Protein backbone atom coordinates (compact mmCIF):
# COMPACT_ATOMS: atom_id res chain seq x y z
CA UNK A 1 0.00 0.00 0.00
CA UNK A 2 2.82 2.40 0.82
CA UNK A 3 4.36 1.80 -2.62
CA UNK A 4 1.13 2.98 -4.31
CA UNK A 5 1.09 6.15 -2.21
CA UNK A 6 4.69 7.05 -3.06
CA UNK A 7 4.07 6.31 -6.75
CA UNK A 8 1.01 8.61 -6.71
CA UNK A 9 3.02 11.34 -5.01
CA UNK A 10 5.79 10.98 -7.60
CA UNK A 11 3.23 11.08 -10.42
CA UNK A 12 1.73 14.27 -8.96
CA UNK A 13 5.15 15.95 -8.83
CA UNK A 14 5.83 14.85 -12.38
CA UNK A 15 2.58 16.49 -13.53
CA UNK A 16 3.45 19.70 -11.66
CA UNK A 17 6.93 19.68 -13.14
CA UNK A 18 5.59 19.00 -16.63
CA UNK A 19 3.11 21.88 -16.29
CA UNK A 20 5.89 24.23 -15.19
CA UNK A 21 8.13 22.96 -18.00
CA UNK A 22 5.36 23.46 -20.58
CA UNK A 23 4.72 26.97 -19.25
CA UNK A 24 8.38 27.93 -19.55
CA UNK A 25 8.49 26.61 -23.12
CA UNK A 26 5.28 28.46 -24.05
CA UNK A 27 6.61 31.70 -22.55
CA UNK A 28 9.93 31.21 -24.31
CA UNK A 29 8.21 30.76 -27.67
CA UNK A 30 5.93 33.72 -27.06
CA UNK A 31 8.60 36.18 -25.91
CA UNK A 32 11.87 34.70 -27.17
CA UNK A 33 12.80 37.44 -29.63
CA UNK A 34 11.06 40.32 -27.86
CA UNK A 35 13.51 42.79 -26.22
CA UNK A 36 11.20 43.94 -23.37
CA UNK A 37 12.04 43.73 -19.63
CA UNK A 38 9.44 40.96 -19.26
CA UNK A 39 11.13 39.00 -22.03
CA UNK A 40 14.53 39.45 -20.39
CA UNK A 41 13.17 38.14 -17.08
CA UNK A 42 11.72 35.14 -18.94
CA UNK A 43 15.09 34.56 -20.64
CA UNK A 44 16.79 34.45 -17.26
CA UNK A 45 14.19 32.00 -15.89
CA UNK A 46 14.42 29.89 -19.06
CA UNK A 47 18.22 29.65 -18.89
CA UNK A 48 18.24 29.03 -15.12
CA UNK A 49 15.66 26.25 -15.45
CA UNK A 50 17.71 24.59 -18.18
CA UNK A 51 20.91 24.82 -16.12
CA UNK A 52 19.25 23.50 -12.95
CA UNK A 53 17.55 20.65 -14.78
CA UNK A 54 20.75 19.71 -16.60
CA UNK A 55 22.71 19.74 -13.33
CA UNK A 56 20.11 17.53 -11.64
CA UNK A 57 19.81 15.17 -14.61
CA UNK A 58 23.48 14.85 -15.64
CA UNK A 59 25.50 16.38 -12.80
CA UNK A 60 26.93 19.89 -12.42
CA UNK A 61 30.19 19.15 -14.25
CA UNK A 62 28.51 17.73 -17.34
CA UNK A 63 25.90 20.51 -17.30
CA UNK A 64 28.69 23.12 -17.21
CA UNK A 65 30.52 21.45 -20.08
CA UNK A 66 27.30 21.28 -22.11
CA UNK A 67 26.59 24.96 -21.39
CA UNK A 68 30.11 25.98 -22.48
CA UNK A 69 29.97 23.85 -25.63
CA UNK A 70 26.52 25.11 -26.64
CA UNK A 71 27.51 28.72 -26.06
CA UNK A 72 30.77 28.38 -28.01
CA UNK A 73 29.05 26.67 -30.95
CA UNK A 74 26.25 29.26 -30.88
CA UNK A 75 28.64 32.22 -30.96
CA UNK A 76 30.72 30.62 -33.70
CA UNK A 77 27.74 29.80 -35.93
CA UNK A 78 25.90 33.07 -35.28
CA UNK A 79 29.01 35.17 -35.96
CA UNK A 80 29.61 33.19 -39.15
CA UNK A 81 25.97 33.72 -40.14
CA UNK A 82 25.85 37.44 -39.43
CA UNK A 83 29.20 38.06 -41.12
CA UNK A 84 28.74 35.93 -44.26
CA UNK A 85 25.08 34.96 -44.48
CA UNK A 86 26.08 31.29 -44.37
CA UNK A 87 24.17 29.00 -43.92
CA UNK A 88 20.79 30.77 -43.44
CA UNK A 89 21.11 34.00 -45.39
CA UNK A 90 21.80 37.55 -44.26
CA UNK A 91 20.45 38.60 -40.86
CA UNK A 92 21.21 40.65 -37.76
CA UNK A 93 20.11 40.64 -34.13
CA UNK A 94 17.54 43.05 -32.76
CA UNK A 95 17.41 41.19 -29.46
CA UNK A 96 19.97 42.35 -26.94
CA UNK A 97 21.28 45.17 -29.13
CA UNK A 98 22.12 47.14 -25.98
CA UNK A 99 23.87 44.15 -24.34
CA UNK A 100 27.59 43.34 -24.64
CA UNK A 101 28.49 41.44 -27.82
CA UNK A 102 30.88 38.69 -28.82
CA UNK A 103 31.66 39.69 -32.37
CA UNK A 104 28.30 40.67 -33.91
CA UNK A 105 26.28 38.52 -31.52
CA UNK A 106 24.69 39.73 -28.26
CA UNK A 107 26.01 37.94 -25.19
CA UNK A 108 22.58 36.51 -24.37
CA UNK A 109 22.39 34.42 -27.57
CA UNK A 110 24.76 31.63 -26.44
CA UNK A 111 22.86 30.94 -23.20
CA UNK A 112 19.54 31.14 -25.07
CA UNK A 113 20.80 28.53 -27.53
CA UNK A 114 21.78 26.36 -24.59
CA UNK A 115 18.32 26.68 -23.05
CA UNK A 116 16.48 26.03 -26.30
CA UNK A 117 18.77 23.14 -27.22
CA UNK A 118 18.65 21.55 -23.79
CA UNK A 119 14.86 21.73 -23.54
CA UNK A 120 14.59 20.35 -27.08
CA UNK A 121 16.86 17.45 -26.06
CA UNK A 122 14.68 16.85 -22.97
CA UNK A 123 11.43 16.89 -24.96
CA UNK A 124 12.95 14.53 -27.53
CA UNK A 125 14.06 12.20 -24.74
CA UNK A 126 10.52 12.18 -23.32
CA UNK A 127 9.06 11.48 -26.75
CA UNK A 128 11.53 8.61 -27.17
CA UNK A 129 10.78 7.12 -23.73
CA UNK A 130 13.95 8.16 -21.89
CA UNK A 131 16.37 7.78 -24.78
CA UNK A 132 18.96 10.00 -23.06
CA UNK A 133 19.38 7.27 -20.43
CA UNK A 134 19.79 4.54 -23.06
CA UNK A 135 22.34 5.91 -25.50
CA UNK A 136 24.04 2.53 -25.69
CA UNK A 137 21.23 1.54 -28.07
CA UNK A 138 22.07 2.49 -31.68
CA UNK A 139 18.52 3.67 -32.41
CA UNK A 140 18.56 6.14 -29.51
CA UNK A 141 22.02 7.39 -30.41
CA UNK A 142 20.72 8.43 -33.84
CA UNK A 143 17.05 9.22 -33.10
CA UNK A 144 17.54 11.44 -30.04
CA UNK A 145 19.60 14.21 -31.71
CA UNK A 146 17.44 14.04 -34.86
CA UNK A 147 14.18 14.42 -32.90
CA UNK A 148 15.76 17.13 -30.72
CA UNK A 149 16.73 19.04 -33.88
CA UNK A 150 13.13 18.87 -35.11
CA UNK A 151 11.86 20.07 -31.72
CA UNK A 152 14.30 22.98 -31.72
CA UNK A 153 13.28 23.90 -35.26
CA UNK A 154 9.70 24.18 -34.01
CA UNK A 155 10.76 27.13 -31.82
CA UNK A 156 11.76 29.09 -34.94
CA UNK A 157 8.72 27.87 -36.84
CA UNK A 158 6.39 28.97 -34.03
CA UNK A 159 8.12 32.38 -33.93
CA UNK A 160 7.81 32.82 -37.69
CA UNK A 161 4.14 31.86 -37.67
CA UNK A 162 3.46 34.24 -34.79
CA UNK A 163 5.32 37.10 -36.48
CA UNK A 164 3.99 36.65 -40.00
CA UNK A 165 0.48 35.34 -39.45
CA UNK A 166 -1.13 38.80 -38.98
CA UNK A 167 0.28 40.18 -42.26
CA UNK A 168 -0.62 36.99 -44.15
CA UNK A 169 -4.17 37.08 -42.78
CA UNK A 170 -4.49 40.79 -43.61
CA UNK A 171 -3.46 40.16 -47.22
CA UNK A 172 -6.09 37.39 -47.55
CA UNK A 173 -8.96 39.47 -46.14
CSV table of N, CA and C in Angstrom, one decimal, residues 17 52-59 62 118 121-122 124-126 128-137 140-141 144:
chain,number,residue,atom,x,y,z
A,17,UNK,N,5.7,19.3,-12.4
A,17,UNK,CA,6.9,19.7,-13.1
A,17,UNK,C,6.7,19.8,-14.6
A,52,UNK,N,19.6,24.3,-14.2
A,52,UNK,CA,19.3,23.5,-13.0
A,52,UNK,C,18.8,22.1,-13.3
A,53,UNK,N,18.0,22.0,-14.4
A,53,UNK,CA,17.5,20.7,-14.8
A,53,UNK,C,18.7,19.8,-15.3
A,54,UNK,N,19.6,20.4,-16.1
A,54,UNK,CA,20.7,19.7,-16.6
A,54,UNK,C,21.7,19.3,-15.5
A,55,UNK,N,21.9,20.1,-14.5
A,55,UNK,CA,22.7,19.7,-13.3
A,55,UNK,C,22.1,18.6,-12.5
A,56,UNK,N,20.8,18.6,-12.4
A,56,UNK,CA,20.1,17.5,-11.6
A,56,UNK,C,20.1,16.2,-12.5
A,57,UNK,N,19.9,16.4,-13.8
A,57,UNK,CA,19.8,15.2,-14.6
A,57,UNK,C,21.2,14.5,-14.9
A,58,UNK,N,22.2,15.4,-15.2
A,58,UNK,CA,23.5,14.9,-15.6
A,58,UNK,C,24.7,15.2,-14.7
A,59,UNK,N,24.4,16.0,-13.7
A,59,UNK,CA,25.5,16.4,-12.8
A,59,UNK,C,26.0,17.8,-13.2
A,62,UNK,N,29.0,18.0,-16.0
A,62,UNK,CA,28.5,17.7,-17.3
A,62,UNK,C,27.6,18.9,-17.8
A,118,UNK,N,18.8,22.5,-24.9
A,118,UNK,CA,18.6,21.6,-23.8
A,118,UNK,C,17.2,21.1,-23.6
A,121,UNK,N,16.3,18.8,-26.4
A,121,UNK,CA,16.9,17.5,-26.1
A,121,UNK,C,16.0,16.7,-25.0
A,122,UNK,N,15.5,17.4,-24.0
A,122,UNK,CA,14.7,16.8,-23.0
A,122,UNK,C,13.3,16.4,-23.5
A,124,UNK,N,12.7,15.7,-26.7
A,124,UNK,CA,13.0,14.5,-27.5
A,124,UNK,C,13.2,13.3,-26.7
A,125,UNK,N,13.8,13.4,-25.6
A,125,UNK,CA,14.1,12.2,-24.7
A,125,UNK,C,12.7,11.7,-24.2
A,126,UNK,N,11.8,12.6,-23.8
A,126,UNK,CA,10.5,12.2,-23.3
A,126,UNK,C,9.7,11.5,-24.4
A,128,UNK,N,10.9,9.9,-26.9
A,128,UNK,CA,11.5,8.6,-27.2
A,128,UNK,C,11.7,7.7,-25.9
A,129,UNK,N,10.9,8.0,-24.9
A,129,UNK,CA,10.8,7.1,-23.7
A,129,UNK,C,12.1,7.0,-23.0
A,130,UNK,N,12.7,8.2,-22.7
A,130,UNK,CA,13.9,8.2,-21.9
A,130,UNK,C,15.2,7.8,-22.7
A,131,UNK,N,15.2,8.2,-23.9
A,131,UNK,CA,16.4,7.8,-24.8
A,131,UNK,C,17.7,8.3,-24.3
A,132,UNK,N,17.7,9.4,-23.5
A,132,UNK,CA,19.0,10.0,-23.1
A,132,UNK,C,19.6,9.1,-22.0
A,133,UNK,N,18.8,8.2,-21.4
A,133,UNK,CA,19.4,7.3,-20.4
A,133,UNK,C,19.8,5.9,-21.1
A,134,UNK,N,19.5,5.8,-22.4
A,134,UNK,CA,19.8,4.5,-23.1
A,134,UNK,C,20.6,4.8,-24.4
A,135,UNK,N,21.6,5.6,-24.3
A,135,UNK,CA,22.3,5.9,-25.5
A,135,UNK,C,23.2,4.8,-26.0
A,136,UNK,N,23.3,3.7,-25.2
A,136,UNK,CA,24.0,2.5,-25.7
A,136,UNK,C,23.3,1.8,-26.8
A,137,UNK,N,22.0,2.1,-27.0
A,137,UNK,CA,21.2,1.5,-28.1
A,137,UNK,C,21.4,2.4,-29.3
A,140,UNK,N,18.6,4.9,-30.3
A,140,UNK,CA,18.6,6.1,-29.5
A,140,UNK,C,19.7,7.1,-29.8
A,141,UNK,N,20.9,6.6,-30.1
A,141,UNK,CA,22.0,7.4,-30.4
A,141,UNK,C,21.8,8.2,-31.7
A,144,UNK,N,17.7,10.4,-31.0
A,144,UNK,CA,17.5,11.4,-30.0
A,144,UNK,C,18.0,12.8,-30.6
